[in-house]
mmCIF file of C-alpha atoms in Angstrom:
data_model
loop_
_atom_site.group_PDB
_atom_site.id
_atom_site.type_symbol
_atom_site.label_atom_id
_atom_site.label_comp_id
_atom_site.label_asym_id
_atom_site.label_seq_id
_atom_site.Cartn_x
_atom_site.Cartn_y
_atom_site.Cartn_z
ATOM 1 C CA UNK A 512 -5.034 21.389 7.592
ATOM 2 C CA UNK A 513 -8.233 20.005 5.860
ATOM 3 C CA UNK A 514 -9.072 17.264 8.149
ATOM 4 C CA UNK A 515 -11.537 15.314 5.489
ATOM 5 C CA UNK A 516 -9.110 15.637 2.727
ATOM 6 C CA UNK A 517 -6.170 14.079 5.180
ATOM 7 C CA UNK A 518 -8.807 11.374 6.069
ATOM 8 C CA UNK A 519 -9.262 10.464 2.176
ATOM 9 C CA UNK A 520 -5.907 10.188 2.233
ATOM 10 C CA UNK A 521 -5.387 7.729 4.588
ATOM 11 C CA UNK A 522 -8.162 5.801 3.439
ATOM 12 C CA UNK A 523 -6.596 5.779 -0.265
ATOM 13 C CA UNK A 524 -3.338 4.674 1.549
ATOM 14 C CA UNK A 525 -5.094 1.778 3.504
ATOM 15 C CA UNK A 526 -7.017 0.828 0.118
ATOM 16 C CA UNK A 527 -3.468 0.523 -1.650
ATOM 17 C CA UNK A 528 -2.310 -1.999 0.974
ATOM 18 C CA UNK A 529 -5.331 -3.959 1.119
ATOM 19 C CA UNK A 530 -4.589 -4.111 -3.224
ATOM 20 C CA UNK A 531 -0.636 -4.950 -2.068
ATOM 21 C CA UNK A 532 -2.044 -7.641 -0.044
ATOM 22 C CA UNK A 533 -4.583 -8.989 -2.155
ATOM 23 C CA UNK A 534 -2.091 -9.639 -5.283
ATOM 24 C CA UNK A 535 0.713 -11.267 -2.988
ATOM 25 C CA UNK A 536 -1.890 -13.302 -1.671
ATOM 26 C CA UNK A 537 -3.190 -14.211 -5.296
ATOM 27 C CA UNK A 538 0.191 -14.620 -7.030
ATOM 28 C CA UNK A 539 1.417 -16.786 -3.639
ATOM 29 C CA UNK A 540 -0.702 -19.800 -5.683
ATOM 30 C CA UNK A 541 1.345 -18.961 -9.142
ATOM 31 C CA UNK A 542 4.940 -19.766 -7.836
ATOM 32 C CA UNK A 543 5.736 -20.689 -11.583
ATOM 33 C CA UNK A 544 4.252 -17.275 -13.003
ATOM 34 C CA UNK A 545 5.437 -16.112 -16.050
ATOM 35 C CA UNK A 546 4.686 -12.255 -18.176
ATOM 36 C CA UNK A 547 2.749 -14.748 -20.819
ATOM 37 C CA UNK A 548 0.322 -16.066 -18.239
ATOM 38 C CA UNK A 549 -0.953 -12.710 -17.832
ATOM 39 C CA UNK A 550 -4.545 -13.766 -18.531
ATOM 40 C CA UNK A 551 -4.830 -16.373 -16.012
ATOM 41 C CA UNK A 552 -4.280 -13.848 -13.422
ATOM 42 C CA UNK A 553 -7.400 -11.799 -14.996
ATOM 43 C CA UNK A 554 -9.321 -14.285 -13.509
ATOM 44 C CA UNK A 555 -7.834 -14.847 -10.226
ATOM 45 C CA UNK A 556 -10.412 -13.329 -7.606
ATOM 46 C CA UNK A 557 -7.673 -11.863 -5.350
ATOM 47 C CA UNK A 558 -5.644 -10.454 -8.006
ATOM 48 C CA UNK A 559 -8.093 -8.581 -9.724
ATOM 49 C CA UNK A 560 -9.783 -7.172 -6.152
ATOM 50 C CA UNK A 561 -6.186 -6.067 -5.382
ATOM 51 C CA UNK A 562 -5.984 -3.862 -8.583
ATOM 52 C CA UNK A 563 -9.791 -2.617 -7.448
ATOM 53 C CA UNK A 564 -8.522 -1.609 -4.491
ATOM 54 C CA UNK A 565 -5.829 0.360 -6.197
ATOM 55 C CA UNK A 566 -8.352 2.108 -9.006
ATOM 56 C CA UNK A 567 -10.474 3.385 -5.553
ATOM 57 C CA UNK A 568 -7.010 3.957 -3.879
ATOM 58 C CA UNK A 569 -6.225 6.500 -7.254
ATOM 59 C CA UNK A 570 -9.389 7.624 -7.116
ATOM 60 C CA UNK A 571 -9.491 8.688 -3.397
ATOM 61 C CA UNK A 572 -5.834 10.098 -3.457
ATOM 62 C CA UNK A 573 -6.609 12.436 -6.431
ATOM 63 C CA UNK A 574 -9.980 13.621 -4.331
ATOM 64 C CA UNK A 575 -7.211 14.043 -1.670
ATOM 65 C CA UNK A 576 -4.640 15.713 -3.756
ATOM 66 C CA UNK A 577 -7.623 18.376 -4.380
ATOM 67 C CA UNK A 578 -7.272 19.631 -0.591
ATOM 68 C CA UNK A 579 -3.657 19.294 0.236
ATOM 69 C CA UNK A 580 -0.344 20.197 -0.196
ATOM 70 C CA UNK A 581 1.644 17.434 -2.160
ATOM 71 C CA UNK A 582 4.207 17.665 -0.087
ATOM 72 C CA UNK A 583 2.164 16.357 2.468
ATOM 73 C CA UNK A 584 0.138 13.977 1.232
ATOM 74 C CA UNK A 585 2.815 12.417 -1.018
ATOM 75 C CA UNK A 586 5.019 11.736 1.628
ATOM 76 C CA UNK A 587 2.200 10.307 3.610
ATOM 77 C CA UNK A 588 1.472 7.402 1.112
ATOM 78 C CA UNK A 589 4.865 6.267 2.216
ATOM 79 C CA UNK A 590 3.161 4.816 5.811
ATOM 80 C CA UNK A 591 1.501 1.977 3.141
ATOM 81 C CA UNK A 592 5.250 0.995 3.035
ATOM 82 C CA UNK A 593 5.035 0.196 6.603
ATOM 83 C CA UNK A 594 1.589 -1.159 6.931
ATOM 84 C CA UNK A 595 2.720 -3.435 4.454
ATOM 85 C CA UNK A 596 5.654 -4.474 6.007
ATOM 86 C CA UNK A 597 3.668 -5.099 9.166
ATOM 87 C CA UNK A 598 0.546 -6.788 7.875
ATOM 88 C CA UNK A 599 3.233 -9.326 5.466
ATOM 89 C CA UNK A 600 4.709 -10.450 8.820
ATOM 90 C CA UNK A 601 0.821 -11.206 10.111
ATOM 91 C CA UNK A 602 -0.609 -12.312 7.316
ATOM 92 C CA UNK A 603 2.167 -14.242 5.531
ATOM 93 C CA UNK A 604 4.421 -15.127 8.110
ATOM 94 C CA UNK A 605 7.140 -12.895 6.517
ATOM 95 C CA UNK A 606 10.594 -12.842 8.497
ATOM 96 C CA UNK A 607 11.353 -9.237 9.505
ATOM 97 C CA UNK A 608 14.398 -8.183 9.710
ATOM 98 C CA UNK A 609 16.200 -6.181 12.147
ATOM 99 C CA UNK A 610 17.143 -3.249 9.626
ATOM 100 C CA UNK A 611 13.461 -2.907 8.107
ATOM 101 C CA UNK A 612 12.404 -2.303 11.758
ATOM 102 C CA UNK A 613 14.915 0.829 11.649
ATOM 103 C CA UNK A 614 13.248 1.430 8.253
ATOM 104 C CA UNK A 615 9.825 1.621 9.764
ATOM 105 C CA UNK A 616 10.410 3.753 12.105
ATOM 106 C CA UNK A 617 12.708 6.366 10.223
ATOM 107 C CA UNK A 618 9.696 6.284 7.812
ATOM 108 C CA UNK A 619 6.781 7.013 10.221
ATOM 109 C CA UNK A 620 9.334 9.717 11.924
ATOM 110 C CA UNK A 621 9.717 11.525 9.082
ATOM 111 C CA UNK A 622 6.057 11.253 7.894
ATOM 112 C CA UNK A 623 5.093 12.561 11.428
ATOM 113 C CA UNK A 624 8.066 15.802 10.928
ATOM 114 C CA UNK A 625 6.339 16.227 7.308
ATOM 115 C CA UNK A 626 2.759 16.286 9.221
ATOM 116 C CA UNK A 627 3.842 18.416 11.851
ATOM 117 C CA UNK A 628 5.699 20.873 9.358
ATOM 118 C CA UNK A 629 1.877 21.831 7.755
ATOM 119 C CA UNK A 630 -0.166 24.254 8.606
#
């Protein structure tokens, strides 16, 4: 396995969370937003650095894609699912749920099976 390439990848996953993060902490302050208000968010700071992050996350993951397998690396994007999960509890003070914890770890279970199943 191309260690750089898996490396790119993780950063390109980490990138999409921080852009996950960044709008849900932008649109928190637009309880009220409607599809029409679409260009007040263009100027909302956190907004627009969360789609940033995900142009560089695109950009990293098809420099990734270049290296590996896809059915590695796709399945690996799938640990920004928990990251997410995790860092909305921190961050937000999101309530947790009992059956997303099963979630999170049936995700990083199989992403670990998919991993060791390379070469």
């Amino acid at each position: 396995m191309n260690g750089k390439a898996y490396a790119l990848l993780l950063v390109a996953v980490l990138f999409g969370v921080i852009g996950q993060l960044l709008i849900k902490h932008g649109m928190s302050q637009r309880p009220g937003y409607r599809l029409g208000d679409f260009m007040v968010v263009t100027r909302d700071v956190p907004v627009v650095s969360g789609f940033c992050c995900y142009v560089i996350s695109t950009l990293l993951y098809l420099k990734a894609l270049g290296s590996l397998d896809l059915s590695l690396a796709y399945p690996t994007v799938s640990l920004g699912y928990v990251l997410v999960i995790v860092m909305s509890k921190v961050l937000f003070k999101e309530r947790i749920i009992p059956t997303r914890w099963v979630a999170i770890i049936i995700i990083c279970v199989g992403v670990a099976l998919v991993g060791l199943g390379s070469k």
